[in-house]
PDB file of C-alpha atoms in Angstrom:
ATOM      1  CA  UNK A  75     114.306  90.564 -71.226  1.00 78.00           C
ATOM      2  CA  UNK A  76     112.840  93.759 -69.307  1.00 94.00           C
ATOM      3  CA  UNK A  77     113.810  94.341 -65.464  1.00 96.00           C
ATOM      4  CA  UNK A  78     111.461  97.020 -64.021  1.00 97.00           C
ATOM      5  CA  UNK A  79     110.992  97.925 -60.292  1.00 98.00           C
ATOM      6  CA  UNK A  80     108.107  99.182 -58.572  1.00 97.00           C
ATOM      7  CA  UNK A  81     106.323 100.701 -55.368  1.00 97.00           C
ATOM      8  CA  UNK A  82     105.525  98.838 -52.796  1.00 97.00           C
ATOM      9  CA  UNK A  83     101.828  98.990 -52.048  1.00 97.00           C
ATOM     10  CA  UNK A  84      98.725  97.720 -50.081  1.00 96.00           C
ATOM     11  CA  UNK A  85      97.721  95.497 -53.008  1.00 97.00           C
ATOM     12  CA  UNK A  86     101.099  93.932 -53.977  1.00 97.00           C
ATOM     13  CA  UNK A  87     102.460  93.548 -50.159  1.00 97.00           C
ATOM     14  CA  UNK A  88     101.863  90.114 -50.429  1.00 96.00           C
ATOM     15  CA  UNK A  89     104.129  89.680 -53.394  1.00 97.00           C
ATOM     16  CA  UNK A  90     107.380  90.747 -51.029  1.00 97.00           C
ATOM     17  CA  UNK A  91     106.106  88.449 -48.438  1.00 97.00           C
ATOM     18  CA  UNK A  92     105.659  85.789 -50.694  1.00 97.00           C
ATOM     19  CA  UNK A  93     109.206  86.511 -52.068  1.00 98.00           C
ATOM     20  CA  UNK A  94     110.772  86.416 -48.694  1.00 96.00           C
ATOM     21  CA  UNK A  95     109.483  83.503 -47.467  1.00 95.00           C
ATOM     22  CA  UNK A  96     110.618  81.417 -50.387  1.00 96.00           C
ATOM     23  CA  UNK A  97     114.058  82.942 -51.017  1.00 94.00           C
ATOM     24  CA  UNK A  98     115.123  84.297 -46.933  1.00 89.00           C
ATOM     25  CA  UNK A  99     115.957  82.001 -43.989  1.00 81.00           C
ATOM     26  CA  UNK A 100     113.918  84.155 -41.550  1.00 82.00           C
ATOM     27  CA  UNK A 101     110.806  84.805 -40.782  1.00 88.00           C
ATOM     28  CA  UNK A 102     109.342  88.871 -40.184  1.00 93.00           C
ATOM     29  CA  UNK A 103     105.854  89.837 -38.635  1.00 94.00           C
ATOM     30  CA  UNK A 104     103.128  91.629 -39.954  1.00 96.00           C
ATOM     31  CA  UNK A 105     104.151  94.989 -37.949  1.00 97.00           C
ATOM     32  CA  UNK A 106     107.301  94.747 -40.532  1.00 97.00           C
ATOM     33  CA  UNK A 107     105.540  94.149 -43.589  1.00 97.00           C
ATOM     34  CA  UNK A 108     102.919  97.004 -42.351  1.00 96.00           C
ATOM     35  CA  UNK A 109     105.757  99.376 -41.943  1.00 97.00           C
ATOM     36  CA  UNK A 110     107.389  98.332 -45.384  1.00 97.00           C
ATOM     37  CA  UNK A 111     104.649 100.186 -46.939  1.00 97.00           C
ATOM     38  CA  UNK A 112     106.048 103.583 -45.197  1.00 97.00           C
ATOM     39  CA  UNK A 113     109.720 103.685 -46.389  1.00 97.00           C
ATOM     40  CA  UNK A 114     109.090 104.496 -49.953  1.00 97.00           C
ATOM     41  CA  UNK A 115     112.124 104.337 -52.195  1.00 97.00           C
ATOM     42  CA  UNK A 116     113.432 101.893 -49.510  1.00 98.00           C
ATOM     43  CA  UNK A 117     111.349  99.121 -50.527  1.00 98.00           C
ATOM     44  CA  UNK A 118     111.096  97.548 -54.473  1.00 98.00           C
ATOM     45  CA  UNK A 119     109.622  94.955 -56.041  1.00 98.00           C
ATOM     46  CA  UNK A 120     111.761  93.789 -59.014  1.00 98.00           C
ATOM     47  CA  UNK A 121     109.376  92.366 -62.367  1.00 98.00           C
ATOM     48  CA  UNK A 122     110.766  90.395 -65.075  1.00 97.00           C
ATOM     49  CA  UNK A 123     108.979  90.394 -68.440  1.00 94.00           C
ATOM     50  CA  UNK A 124     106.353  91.188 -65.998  1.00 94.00           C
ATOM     51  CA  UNK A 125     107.033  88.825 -63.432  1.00 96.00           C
ATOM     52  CA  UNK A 126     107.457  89.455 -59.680  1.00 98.00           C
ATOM     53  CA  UNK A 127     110.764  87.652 -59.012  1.00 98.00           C
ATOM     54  CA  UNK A 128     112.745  89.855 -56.361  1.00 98.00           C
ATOM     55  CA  UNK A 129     112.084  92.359 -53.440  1.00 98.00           C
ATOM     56  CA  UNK A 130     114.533  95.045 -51.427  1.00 98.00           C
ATOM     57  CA  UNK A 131     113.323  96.113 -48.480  1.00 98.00           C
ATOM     58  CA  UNK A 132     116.329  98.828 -46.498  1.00 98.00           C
ATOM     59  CA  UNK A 133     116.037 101.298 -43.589  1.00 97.00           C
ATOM     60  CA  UNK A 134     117.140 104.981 -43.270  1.00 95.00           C
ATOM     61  CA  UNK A 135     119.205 105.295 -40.509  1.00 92.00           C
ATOM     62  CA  UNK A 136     119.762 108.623 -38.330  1.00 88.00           C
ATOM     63  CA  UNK A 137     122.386 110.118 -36.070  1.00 87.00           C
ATOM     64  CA  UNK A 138     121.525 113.809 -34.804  1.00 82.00           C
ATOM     65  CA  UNK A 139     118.423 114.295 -37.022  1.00 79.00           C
ATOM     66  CA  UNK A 140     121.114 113.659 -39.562  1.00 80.00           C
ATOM     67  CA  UNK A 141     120.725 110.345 -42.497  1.00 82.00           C
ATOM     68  CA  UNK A 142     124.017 108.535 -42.085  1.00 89.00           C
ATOM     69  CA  UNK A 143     123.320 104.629 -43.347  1.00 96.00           C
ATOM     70  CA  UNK A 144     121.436 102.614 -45.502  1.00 97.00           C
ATOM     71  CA  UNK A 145     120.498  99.512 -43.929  1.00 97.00           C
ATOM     72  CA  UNK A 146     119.295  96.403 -46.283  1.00 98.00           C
ATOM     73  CA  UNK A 147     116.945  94.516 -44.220  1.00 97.00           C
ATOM     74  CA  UNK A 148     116.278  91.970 -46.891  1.00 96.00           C
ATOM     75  CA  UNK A 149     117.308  91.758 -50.818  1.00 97.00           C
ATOM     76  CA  UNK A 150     115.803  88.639 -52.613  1.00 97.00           C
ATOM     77  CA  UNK A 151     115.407  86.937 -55.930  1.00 97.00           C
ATOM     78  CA  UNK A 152     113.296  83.979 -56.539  1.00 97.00           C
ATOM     79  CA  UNK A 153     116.572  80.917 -58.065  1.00 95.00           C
ATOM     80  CA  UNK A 154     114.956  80.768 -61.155  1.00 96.00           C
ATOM     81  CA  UNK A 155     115.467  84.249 -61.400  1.00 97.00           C
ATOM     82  CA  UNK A 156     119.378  84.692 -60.476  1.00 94.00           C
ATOM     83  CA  UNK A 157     121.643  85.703 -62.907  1.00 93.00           C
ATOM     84  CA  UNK A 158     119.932  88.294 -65.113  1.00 96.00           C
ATOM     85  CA  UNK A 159     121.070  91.292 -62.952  1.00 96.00           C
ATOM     86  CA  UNK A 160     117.981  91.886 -60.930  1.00 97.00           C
ATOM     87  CA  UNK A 161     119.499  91.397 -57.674  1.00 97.00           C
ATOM     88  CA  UNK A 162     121.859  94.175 -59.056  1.00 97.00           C
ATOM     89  CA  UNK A 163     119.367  96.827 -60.144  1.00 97.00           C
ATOM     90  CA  UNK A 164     117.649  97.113 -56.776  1.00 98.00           C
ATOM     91  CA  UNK A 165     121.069  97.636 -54.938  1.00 98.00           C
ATOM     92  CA  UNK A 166     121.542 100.064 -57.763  1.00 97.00           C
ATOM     93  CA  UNK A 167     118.161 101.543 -56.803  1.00 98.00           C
ATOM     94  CA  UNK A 168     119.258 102.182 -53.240  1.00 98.00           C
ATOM     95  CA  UNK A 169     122.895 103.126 -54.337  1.00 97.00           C
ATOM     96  CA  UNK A 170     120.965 105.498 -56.239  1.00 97.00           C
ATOM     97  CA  UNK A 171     119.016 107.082 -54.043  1.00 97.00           C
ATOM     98  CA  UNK A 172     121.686 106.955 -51.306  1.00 96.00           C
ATOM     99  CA  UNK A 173     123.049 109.221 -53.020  1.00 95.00           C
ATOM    100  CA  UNK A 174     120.018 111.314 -53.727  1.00 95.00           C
ATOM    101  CA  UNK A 175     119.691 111.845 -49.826  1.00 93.00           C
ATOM    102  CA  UNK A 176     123.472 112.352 -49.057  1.00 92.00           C
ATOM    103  CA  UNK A 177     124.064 108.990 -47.560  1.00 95.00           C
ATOM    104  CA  UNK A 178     127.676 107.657 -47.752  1.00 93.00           C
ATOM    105  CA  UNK A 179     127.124 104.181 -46.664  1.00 96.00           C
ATOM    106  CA  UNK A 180     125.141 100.977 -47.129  1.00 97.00           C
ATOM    107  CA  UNK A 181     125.691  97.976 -45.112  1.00 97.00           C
ATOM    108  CA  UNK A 182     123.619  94.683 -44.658  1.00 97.00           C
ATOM    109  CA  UNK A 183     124.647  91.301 -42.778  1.00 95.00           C
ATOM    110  CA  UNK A 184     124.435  87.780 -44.730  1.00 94.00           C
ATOM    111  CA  UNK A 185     124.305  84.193 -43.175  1.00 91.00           C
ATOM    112  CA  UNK A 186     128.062  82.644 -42.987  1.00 93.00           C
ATOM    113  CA  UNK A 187     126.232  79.896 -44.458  1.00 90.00           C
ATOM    114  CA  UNK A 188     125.061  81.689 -47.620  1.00 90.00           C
ATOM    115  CA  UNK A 189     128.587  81.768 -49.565  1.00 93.00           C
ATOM    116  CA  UNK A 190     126.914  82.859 -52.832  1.00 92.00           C
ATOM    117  CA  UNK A 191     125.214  85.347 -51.441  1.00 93.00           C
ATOM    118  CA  UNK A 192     128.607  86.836 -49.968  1.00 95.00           C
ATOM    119  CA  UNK A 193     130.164  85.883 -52.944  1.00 96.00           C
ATOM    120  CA  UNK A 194     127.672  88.471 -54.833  1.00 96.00           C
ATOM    121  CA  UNK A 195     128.242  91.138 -52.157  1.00 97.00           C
ATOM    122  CA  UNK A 196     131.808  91.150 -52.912  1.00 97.00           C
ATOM    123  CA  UNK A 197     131.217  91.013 -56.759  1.00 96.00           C
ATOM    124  CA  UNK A 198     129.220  94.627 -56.083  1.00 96.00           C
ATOM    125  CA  UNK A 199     131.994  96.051 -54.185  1.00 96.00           C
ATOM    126  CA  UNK A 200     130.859  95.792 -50.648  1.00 98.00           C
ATOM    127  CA  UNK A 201     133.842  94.960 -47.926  1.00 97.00           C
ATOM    128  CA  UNK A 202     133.613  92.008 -45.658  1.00 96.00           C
ATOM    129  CA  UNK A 203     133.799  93.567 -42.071  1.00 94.00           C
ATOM    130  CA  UNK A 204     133.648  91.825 -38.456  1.00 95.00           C
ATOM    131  CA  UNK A 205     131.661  88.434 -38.072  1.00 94.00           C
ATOM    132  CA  UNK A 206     128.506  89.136 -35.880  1.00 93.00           C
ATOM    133  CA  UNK A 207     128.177  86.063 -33.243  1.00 94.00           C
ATOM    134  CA  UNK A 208     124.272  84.945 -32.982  1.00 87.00           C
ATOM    135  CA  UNK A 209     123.090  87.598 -35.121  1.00 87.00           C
ATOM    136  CA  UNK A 210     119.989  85.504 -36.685  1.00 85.00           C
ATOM    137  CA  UNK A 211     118.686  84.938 -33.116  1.00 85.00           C
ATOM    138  CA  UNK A 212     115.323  83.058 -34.498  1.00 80.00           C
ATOM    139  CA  UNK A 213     117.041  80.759 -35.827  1.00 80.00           C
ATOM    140  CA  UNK A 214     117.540  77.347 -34.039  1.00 78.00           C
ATOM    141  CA  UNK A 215     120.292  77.347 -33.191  1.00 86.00           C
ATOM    142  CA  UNK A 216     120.950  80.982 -33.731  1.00 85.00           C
ATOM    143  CA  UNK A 217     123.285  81.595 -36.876  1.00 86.00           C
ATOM    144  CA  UNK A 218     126.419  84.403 -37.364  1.00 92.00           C
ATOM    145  CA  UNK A 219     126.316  86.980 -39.820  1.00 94.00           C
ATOM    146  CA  UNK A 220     129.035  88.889 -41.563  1.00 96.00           C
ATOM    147  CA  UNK A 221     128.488  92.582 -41.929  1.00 96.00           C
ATOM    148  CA  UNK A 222     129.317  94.083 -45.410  1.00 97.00           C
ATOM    149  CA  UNK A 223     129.504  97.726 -46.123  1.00 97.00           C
ATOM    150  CA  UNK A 224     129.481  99.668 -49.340  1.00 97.00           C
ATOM    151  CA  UNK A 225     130.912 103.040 -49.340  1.00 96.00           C
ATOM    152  CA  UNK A 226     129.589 105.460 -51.831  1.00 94.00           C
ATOM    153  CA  UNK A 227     131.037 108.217 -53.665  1.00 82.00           C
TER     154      UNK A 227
END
């Protein structure tokens, strides 16, 4: 069993999409999968045995010309998939490089209907903060969120 991670590029862009759309509840425009290829480290595709099976795609964030937060956009692993720790080695990728770039935090938001994807956020030592009313507005009807935060050290 080999997990590897790699770059997001031009030619493989329509692997994350691909990904997403199976795995996510929500649907994101070209403009966002165009930008994707611009974060670098901030964006993964997970293989295994040479298989694309998961995605992370996060977002810097800035205060003051200053990098304060790591947002994750979207994490996702095709179900066949779950359970062999890829989910875990891209948020160690981003832990990782948090930490490379002197960011203390990384926070995302997950469905209140997705309990096993909270349930796996907890596992990996992020906190359950507030509940966000309405926060997946594209959804009909629009869905709450709860927003998780991992502090790193």
């Amino acid at each position: 069993m080999r997990i590897e991670l790699d770059d997001l590029t031009a030619n493989n862009l329509g692997v994350l999409r691909k990904i997403n759309s199976v795995v996510l509840p929500t649907k994101y425009s070209d403009a966002w999968y165009k930008e994707s290829l611009t974060v670098g480290e901030l964006a993964k595709l997970a293989y295994f045995n040479e298989i694309p099976v998961g995605a992370i795609r996060c977002a810097l964030e800035t205060k003051n010309d200053q990098k304060t937060k790591i947002y994750i956009m979207t994490v996702a692993v095709l179900a066949p998939y779950r359970g062999y720790g890829i989910g875990r080695r891209l948020i160690d990728h981003i832990i990782e490089y948090a930490k490379t770039v002197f960011v203390k935090e990384v926070y995302c938001h997950v469905w209140t209907r997705n309990d096993e994807a909270l349930q796996w956020y907890l596992k990996l030592g992020f906190e359950k903060g507030v509940l966000v009313k309405e926060y997946y507005k594209k959804m009909d009807p629009p869905e709450d969120a709860y927003l998780l935060r991992l502090r790193i050290q």
